[in-house]
């Protein structure tokens, strides 16, 4: 293969049916069909609803991606798919579709780790990954700090949330404040006109004692409870809730902990580049705070544009292309969907 590989990537780990097509580091198409509206009235993703929506969206989304990229399926060099972690039923739809394509086209199949794909996607925007780098992935389903030596083989988990994911905290607090699901973007918007130091919400796992055991771990459930208590107390006292101030103060607490721990992890491991990904990386305050705090320490921060931070097929295709370029072995055709695939398993 002389040209960079042309790879189609399929992502169905949660509620987005994503199909991306890349040639090496060049993004050609990123088609996404989301079932988020179908989950909104439940305040969270309903796995069975997501699986059914993936089934319905899969073929049209593949067709849309090929049309946008101007390629035929027969032009592809490889197929990549998220094999885990994620919702079991949802993953199965993507894995079965990818296997069908791989067999029909006679092209290699790569079952890849969702978190490693969140890291690899940045190449589509900012070029080759700085390796080693420190990756902070924050979304509705995960919050982790990873040391990435080689995104195709060596991803080392340094820490993760011990309760709620960062995005989950945004969604739950938004619900408390009467904002729609998913709450992250609404909190972000409300916070823009609020006072971030109006309320001093707790910073989870930052006390000296907690740092001994959980230096690079996160906890957001105490913060969520603190916001709930604060809102209840105000309501009982008959006071009106200043949604903007609560949103800004809550957001400040989350971003403060995330950036502090990411910088500490980077410094501890002697890494100069920090990469942020996942849906919460779309948060305006997180982006600004990370850039500012990193610059003060002489570190660099890379954050893909918001559309590449949330779940999409392009990230899976990007990792697939990287695996092919670095000559990594493909997956077997009996590849399972693994809802708890460890991040150390980049290719299943
Ligand atoms: O990566 P993603 O699309 O799906 C998961 O893998 O979970 O992330 C979705 C999460 C939701 O919790 C959503 O509220 C959050 O990302 N999110 C945000 C923002 N945009 C999306 N959180 C904070 N600020 C935002 N601007
Ligand atoms: Zn994700």
Short mmCIF file of C-alpha atoms and ligand atoms in Angstrom, two decimals:
data_model
loop_
_atom_site.label_atom_id
_atom_site.label_comp_id
_atom_site.label_asym_id
_atom_site.label_seq_id
_atom_site.Cartn_x
_atom_site.Cartn_y
_atom_site.Cartn_z
CA UNK A 1 0.00 0.00 0.00
CA UNK A 2 1.70 3.18 -1.12
CA UNK A 3 -1.01 5.66 -0.13
CA UNK A 4 -2.13 6.12 3.45
CA UNK A 5 -4.84 3.53 4.18
CA UNK A 6 -8.49 4.33 3.47
CA UNK A 7 -10.40 3.18 6.54
CA UNK A 8 -14.06 3.18 7.52
CA UNK A 9 -14.75 3.34 11.27
CA UNK A 10 -17.97 2.41 13.06
CA UNK A 11 -18.89 3.63 16.54
CA UNK A 12 -21.98 2.38 18.41
CA UNK A 13 -20.88 2.17 22.06
CA UNK A 14 -23.57 4.51 23.38
CA UNK A 15 -26.30 6.53 21.67
CA UNK A 16 -24.44 7.79 18.60
CA UNK A 17 -24.30 5.75 15.40
CA UNK A 18 -21.07 7.10 13.96
CA UNK A 19 -19.50 6.19 10.64
CA UNK A 20 -16.29 7.95 9.69
CA UNK A 21 -13.97 7.58 6.73
CA UNK A 22 -10.33 8.69 6.81
CA UNK A 23 -7.30 8.36 4.61
CA UNK A 24 -4.40 8.27 7.06
CA UNK A 25 -4.72 11.49 9.04
CA UNK A 26 -7.16 13.09 6.61
CA UNK A 27 -10.82 13.15 7.54
CA UNK A 28 -13.06 12.47 4.53
CA UNK A 29 -16.44 11.92 6.19
CA UNK A 30 -17.94 11.88 9.66
CA UNK A 31 -21.59 10.85 9.57
CA UNK A 32 -23.39 10.66 12.90
CA UNK A 33 -26.98 9.71 13.67
CA UNK A 34 -27.89 10.27 17.31
CA UNK A 35 -30.76 8.77 19.28
CA UNK A 36 -30.25 11.34 22.06
CA UNK A 37 -33.76 12.82 21.61
CA UNK A 38 -35.33 9.40 22.22
CA UNK A 39 -33.58 9.20 25.61
CA UNK A 40 -34.21 12.79 26.73
CA UNK A 41 -37.48 12.07 28.56
CA UNK A 42 -35.74 9.36 30.61
CA UNK A 43 -32.89 11.69 31.63
CA UNK A 44 -30.27 9.16 30.50
CA UNK A 45 -29.48 6.66 27.75
CA UNK A 46 -31.80 3.60 27.65
CA UNK A 47 -29.66 0.72 26.29
CA UNK A 48 -32.44 -1.13 24.41
CA UNK A 49 -33.63 2.06 22.75
CA UNK A 50 -30.05 2.84 21.70
CA UNK A 51 -29.50 -0.66 20.21
CA UNK A 52 -32.65 -0.47 18.12
CA UNK A 53 -31.77 3.03 16.91
CA UNK A 54 -28.29 1.78 15.84
CA UNK A 55 -29.90 -1.02 13.81
CA UNK A 56 -32.12 1.43 11.99
CA UNK A 57 -29.43 4.04 11.42
CA UNK A 58 -26.50 1.80 10.44
CA UNK A 59 -26.99 1.28 6.70
CA UNK A 60 -28.14 4.85 5.91
CA UNK A 61 -25.24 6.27 7.96
CA UNK A 62 -22.69 4.10 6.11
CA UNK A 63 -24.21 5.23 2.80
CA UNK A 64 -24.09 8.87 3.86
CA UNK A 65 -20.44 8.61 4.90
CA UNK A 66 -19.43 6.99 1.57
CA UNK A 67 -21.32 9.62 -0.37
CA UNK A 68 -19.70 12.50 1.54
CA UNK A 69 -16.23 10.98 1.19
CA UNK A 70 -16.82 10.20 -2.50
CA UNK A 71 -15.64 6.62 -2.07
CA UNK A 72 -17.18 3.23 -2.78
CA UNK A 73 -17.05 0.49 -0.14
CA UNK A 74 -14.83 -1.49 -2.52
CA UNK A 75 -12.19 1.29 -2.33
CA UNK A 76 -11.65 0.70 1.42
CA UNK A 77 -8.41 -0.81 2.76
CA UNK A 78 -9.80 -1.72 6.19
CA UNK A 79 -12.75 -1.61 8.59
CA UNK A 80 -12.46 -0.48 12.21
CA UNK A 81 -15.14 -0.73 14.86
CA UNK A 82 -15.47 0.05 18.56
CA UNK A 83 -15.46 -3.38 20.22
CA UNK A 84 -15.67 -1.91 23.76
CA UNK A 85 -16.12 -0.56 26.33
CA UNK A 86 -19.75 0.52 26.08
CA UNK A 87 -23.31 -0.78 26.16
CA UNK A 88 -23.25 -4.49 25.20
CA UNK A 89 -26.28 -4.48 22.89
CA UNK A 90 -25.25 -1.23 21.23
CA UNK A 91 -21.68 -2.45 20.62
CA UNK A 92 -23.02 -5.68 19.09
CA UNK A 93 -24.75 -3.79 16.29
CA UNK A 94 -21.52 -2.06 15.29
CA UNK A 95 -19.37 -5.18 15.60
CA UNK A 96 -21.81 -7.30 13.54
CA UNK A 97 -21.99 -4.61 10.84
CA UNK A 98 -18.20 -4.29 10.69
CA UNK A 99 -17.76 -8.05 10.41
CA UNK A 100 -20.28 -8.17 7.56
CA UNK A 101 -18.37 -5.44 5.69
CA UNK A 102 -15.01 -7.07 6.38
CA UNK A 103 -16.16 -10.46 5.07
CA UNK A 104 -18.03 -9.07 2.07
CA UNK A 105 -15.13 -6.82 1.01
CA UNK A 106 -12.30 -9.16 2.01
CA UNK A 107 -10.65 -6.37 4.02
CA UNK A 108 -9.07 -6.55 7.51
CA UNK A 109 -11.17 -5.90 10.60
CA UNK A 110 -9.89 -3.94 13.62
CA UNK A 111 -11.94 -4.11 16.82
CA UNK A 112 -10.65 -1.09 18.73
CA UNK A 113 -10.90 0.40 22.20
CA UNK A 114 -13.28 3.36 22.45
CA UNK A 115 -10.97 5.34 24.76
CA UNK A 116 -7.90 4.88 22.57
CA UNK A 117 -10.02 6.08 19.64
CA UNK A 118 -10.90 9.26 21.61
CA UNK A 119 -7.12 9.86 21.80
CA UNK A 120 -6.33 9.01 18.17
CA UNK A 121 -8.97 11.36 16.74
CA UNK A 122 -6.85 14.40 17.51
CA UNK A 123 -4.53 13.43 14.65
CA UNK A 124 -7.25 14.36 12.20
CA UNK A 125 -7.10 17.93 13.43
CA UNK A 126 -3.63 18.57 14.80
CA UNK A 127 -1.45 16.03 12.99
CA UNK A 128 0.70 13.21 14.44
CA UNK A 129 0.12 12.55 18.13
CA UNK A 130 2.79 13.75 20.50
CA UNK A 131 3.88 10.46 22.10
CA UNK A 132 4.23 10.05 24.98
CA UNK A 133 1.34 12.26 26.05
CA UNK A 134 -1.10 12.47 28.91
CA UNK A 135 -4.69 11.98 27.80
CA UNK A 136 -7.64 13.10 29.86
CA UNK A 137 -10.89 11.60 28.61
CA UNK A 138 -14.05 13.03 30.09
CA UNK A 139 -17.50 12.07 28.88
CA UNK A 140 -20.88 10.82 30.01
CA UNK A 141 -19.51 7.32 30.47
CA UNK A 142 -15.88 7.76 31.46
CA UNK A 143 -13.40 10.07 33.18
CA UNK A 144 -9.85 8.85 33.00
CA UNK A 145 -6.25 9.91 32.92
CA UNK A 146 -4.11 7.82 30.58
CA UNK A 147 -0.42 7.79 29.86
CA UNK A 148 -0.11 7.16 26.12
CA UNK A 149 3.28 5.88 24.99
CA UNK A 150 1.99 4.53 21.67
CA UNK A 151 -1.72 4.82 20.95
CA UNK A 152 -1.68 1.54 18.99
CA UNK A 153 -0.16 -0.54 21.79
CA UNK A 154 0.63 1.21 25.02
CA UNK A 155 -2.12 2.98 26.90
CA UNK A 156 -1.53 2.99 30.64
CA UNK A 157 -4.45 3.95 32.93
CA UNK A 158 -3.25 6.27 35.71
CA UNK A 159 -6.61 7.01 37.26
CA UNK A 160 -10.35 7.18 36.68
CA UNK A 161 -13.54 8.21 38.38
CA UNK A 162 -14.48 6.16 41.41
CA UNK A 163 -18.19 7.04 41.06
CA UNK A 164 -19.90 9.33 38.50
CA UNK A 165 -18.26 10.28 35.23
CA UNK A 166 -17.71 14.02 34.69
CA UNK A 167 -20.40 14.21 32.02
CA UNK A 168 -22.79 12.29 34.24
CA UNK A 169 -22.26 14.93 36.93
CA UNK A 170 -23.06 17.68 34.38
CA UNK A 171 -26.20 15.79 33.32
CA UNK A 172 -27.40 15.17 36.89
CA UNK A 173 -26.77 18.74 38.05
CA UNK A 174 -28.51 20.07 34.94
CA UNK A 175 -31.52 17.97 35.84
CA UNK A 176 -31.52 19.42 39.37
CA UNK A 177 -31.55 22.89 37.84
CA UNK A 178 -34.39 22.05 35.46
CA UNK A 179 -32.16 22.11 32.36
CA UNK A 180 -32.68 19.58 29.52
CA UNK A 181 -30.66 16.37 28.83
CA UNK A 182 -27.82 16.11 27.96
CA UNK A 183 -27.04 18.83 30.47
CA UNK A 184 -23.40 19.66 29.72
CA UNK A 185 -23.98 22.19 26.94
CA UNK A 186 -26.84 23.83 28.90
CA UNK A 187 -24.69 24.23 32.03
CA UNK A 188 -21.88 25.60 29.87
CA UNK A 189 -24.24 28.19 28.38
CA UNK A 190 -25.90 29.10 31.70
CA UNK A 191 -22.50 29.41 33.40
CA UNK A 192 -21.37 32.04 30.91
CA UNK A 193 -23.49 34.68 32.71
CA UNK A 194 -22.90 33.32 36.23
CA UNK A 195 -20.36 33.96 38.97
CA UNK A 196 -17.95 31.04 39.29
CA UNK A 197 -16.97 31.96 42.87
CA UNK A 198 -20.53 32.54 44.09
CA UNK A 199 -20.69 29.15 45.82
CA UNK A 200 -17.68 27.20 47.09
CA UNK A 201 -18.53 23.65 46.02
CA UNK A 202 -16.26 20.74 47.12
CA UNK A 203 -13.32 19.53 45.03
CA UNK A 204 -13.51 15.71 45.17
CA UNK A 205 -10.42 13.64 46.09
CA UNK A 206 -8.11 16.60 46.54
CA UNK A 207 -7.49 16.49 50.31
CA UNK A 208 -4.04 15.40 51.36
CA UNK A 209 -5.40 12.09 52.67
CA UNK A 210 -7.35 11.35 49.48
CA UNK A 211 -4.36 12.21 47.33
CA UNK A 212 -2.35 9.45 49.01
CA UNK A 213 -4.68 6.76 47.63
CA UNK A 214 -6.43 8.52 44.77
CA UNK A 215 -3.94 11.00 43.37
CA UNK A 216 -5.11 10.60 39.76
CA UNK A 217 -8.67 9.43 40.43
CA UNK A 218 -11.81 11.53 40.33
CA UNK A 219 -15.02 11.61 42.33
CA UNK A 220 -18.00 13.73 41.33
CA UNK A 221 -20.84 12.23 43.31
CA UNK A 222 -20.09 14.30 46.45
CA UNK A 223 -20.13 17.46 44.34
CA UNK A 224 -23.47 16.51 42.81
CA UNK A 225 -24.89 15.91 46.32
CA UNK A 226 -23.49 19.24 47.51
CA UNK A 227 -25.26 21.04 44.66
CA UNK A 228 -28.50 19.18 45.45
CA UNK A 229 -28.26 20.14 49.15
CA UNK A 230 -27.53 23.76 48.30
CA UNK A 231 -30.52 23.97 45.96
CA UNK A 232 -32.80 22.30 48.56
CA UNK A 233 -31.68 24.64 51.33
CA UNK A 234 -32.31 27.69 49.16
CA UNK A 235 -35.74 26.40 48.15
CA UNK A 236 -36.70 25.67 51.74
CA UNK A 237 -35.72 29.21 52.67
CA UNK A 238 -37.98 30.48 49.88
CA UNK A 239 -35.05 32.00 47.98
CA UNK A 240 -34.93 31.94 44.18
CA UNK A 241 -32.14 29.85 42.69
CA UNK A 242 -29.69 31.74 40.54
CA UNK A 243 -29.20 29.02 37.93
CA UNK A 244 -26.30 30.85 36.27
CA UNK A 245 -24.36 31.15 39.54
CA UNK A 246 -24.95 27.50 40.51
CA UNK A 247 -23.98 26.34 37.00
CA UNK A 248 -20.83 28.49 36.98
CA UNK A 249 -19.73 27.45 40.48
CA UNK A 250 -20.38 23.76 39.79
CA UNK A 251 -18.56 23.94 36.44
CA UNK A 252 -15.64 25.69 38.11
CA UNK A 253 -15.33 22.89 40.70
CA UNK A 254 -15.31 20.18 37.99
CA UNK A 255 -12.82 22.00 35.75
CA UNK A 256 -10.57 22.89 38.67
CA UNK A 257 -10.20 19.24 39.74
CA UNK A 258 -9.85 17.91 36.20
CA UNK A 259 -7.13 20.34 35.18
CA UNK A 260 -5.27 20.13 38.48
CA UNK A 261 -5.04 16.34 38.28
CA UNK A 262 -4.17 16.30 34.58
CA UNK A 263 -1.31 18.77 35.15
CA UNK A 264 -0.09 16.82 38.16
CA UNK A 265 -0.13 13.56 36.16
CA UNK A 266 1.74 15.14 33.25
CA UNK A 267 4.38 16.62 35.56
CA UNK A 268 4.76 13.37 37.51
CA UNK A 269 5.37 11.39 34.32
CA UNK A 270 7.54 14.00 32.67
CA UNK A 271 5.15 14.50 29.78
CA UNK A 272 4.83 17.88 28.07
CA UNK A 273 1.68 17.32 26.03
CA UNK A 274 -1.83 16.96 27.38
CA UNK A 275 -4.64 15.82 25.17
CA UNK A 276 -8.26 16.25 26.24
CA UNK A 277 -11.12 14.30 24.66
CA UNK A 278 -14.66 13.05 25.25
CA UNK A 279 -17.90 15.03 25.27
CA UNK A 280 -16.98 17.17 28.31
CA UNK A 281 -13.89 18.40 26.40
CA UNK A 282 -16.40 20.51 24.50
CA UNK A 283 -16.82 22.57 27.69
CA UNK A 284 -15.64 26.13 27.15
CA UNK A 285 -14.38 26.68 30.69
CA UNK A 286 -12.46 23.37 30.72
CA UNK A 287 -10.73 24.25 27.45
CA UNK A 288 -9.81 27.74 28.61
CA UNK A 289 -8.65 26.68 32.08
CA UNK A 290 -6.57 23.79 30.75
CA UNK A 291 -4.80 25.97 28.20
CA UNK A 292 -4.13 28.71 30.75
CA UNK A 293 -2.88 26.44 33.54
CA UNK A 294 -0.77 24.32 31.18
CA UNK A 295 0.85 27.38 29.62
CA UNK A 296 1.82 28.60 33.09
CA UNK A 297 3.73 25.33 33.56
CA UNK A 298 5.24 25.25 30.08
CA UNK A 299 3.00 22.37 28.97
CA UNK A 300 1.01 22.11 25.73
CA UNK A 301 -2.67 21.23 25.48
CA UNK A 302 -4.44 19.75 22.46
CA UNK A 303 -8.21 19.54 22.32
CA UNK A 304 -9.97 18.45 19.14
CA UNK A 305 -12.90 20.59 17.97
CA UNK A 306 -16.15 19.79 19.86
CA UNK A 307 -17.60 17.65 17.02
CA UNK A 308 -14.62 15.30 17.26
CA UNK A 309 -14.73 15.20 21.10
CA UNK A 310 -18.19 13.68 21.31
CA UNK A 311 -18.61 10.08 20.14
CA UNK A 312 -18.17 9.69 16.39
CA UNK A 313 -17.03 7.23 13.75
CA UNK A 314 -14.08 9.33 12.59
CA UNK A 315 -12.19 8.60 15.81
CA UNK A 316 -12.53 4.87 15.24
CA UNK A 317 -11.41 5.23 11.63
CA UNK A 318 -8.47 7.39 12.76
CA UNK A 319 -7.26 4.70 15.15
CA UNK A 320 -7.86 2.00 12.52
CA UNK A 321 -5.74 3.89 9.99
CA UNK A 322 -2.97 4.35 12.55
CA UNK A 323 -3.00 0.63 13.34
CA UNK A 324 -2.70 -0.19 9.65
CA UNK A 325 0.06 2.36 9.13
CA UNK A 326 2.06 0.97 12.04
CA UNK A 327 1.56 -2.58 10.73
CA UNK A 328 -0.44 -3.87 13.69
CA UNK A 329 -2.24 -7.22 13.33
CA UNK A 330 -6.02 -7.08 12.71
CA UNK A 331 -8.66 -8.73 14.87
CA UNK A 332 -10.01 -12.23 14.27
CA UNK A 333 -13.42 -12.54 12.61
CA UNK A 334 -14.88 -14.01 15.81
CA UNK A 335 -14.19 -10.65 17.50
CA UNK A 336 -16.58 -10.26 20.45
CA UNK A 337 -18.22 -7.05 21.66
CA UNK A 338 -16.70 -6.51 25.10
CA UNK A 339 -18.69 -4.06 27.23
CA UNK A 340 -15.81 -3.79 29.72
CA UNK A 341 -12.82 -3.95 27.35
CA UNK A 342 -9.82 -2.64 29.32
CA UNK A 343 -8.04 0.41 27.95
CA UNK A 344 -4.81 -1.59 27.87
CA UNK A 345 -6.39 -3.67 25.07
CA UNK A 346 -6.19 -1.23 22.15
CA UNK A 347 -7.08 -3.88 19.54
CA UNK A 348 -9.26 -6.82 20.61
O1 LIG B 1 -18.39 11.57 24.58
P1 LIG B 1 -19.88 11.76 24.67
O2 LIG B 1 -20.60 12.30 23.46
O3 LIG B 1 -20.61 10.41 24.98
C1 LIG B 1 -20.16 9.52 25.95
O4 LIG B 1 -19.29 8.66 25.63
O5 LIG B 1 -20.66 9.67 27.09
O6 LIG B 1 -20.15 12.67 25.93
C2 LIG B 1 -21.45 13.09 26.30
C3 LIG B 1 -21.34 13.88 27.61
C4 LIG B 1 -22.69 14.24 28.22
O7 LIG B 1 -22.64 13.92 29.59
C5 LIG B 1 -22.76 15.74 27.99
O8 LIG B 1 -23.51 16.41 28.98
C6 LIG B 1 -21.31 16.14 28.04
O9 LIG B 1 -20.62 15.10 27.38
N1 LIG B 1 -21.06 17.42 27.36
C7 LIG B 1 -20.63 18.53 28.01
C8 LIG B 1 -20.58 19.57 27.03
N2 LIG B 1 -20.98 19.04 25.83
C9 LIG B 1 -21.26 17.73 26.06
N3 LIG B 1 -20.29 18.73 29.28
C10 LIG B 1 -19.90 19.96 29.63
N4 LIG B 1 -19.84 21.01 28.78
C11 LIG B 1 -20.17 20.86 27.48
N5 LIG B 1 -20.11 21.90 26.64
ZN1 LIG B 2 -16.89 8.40 24.34
#
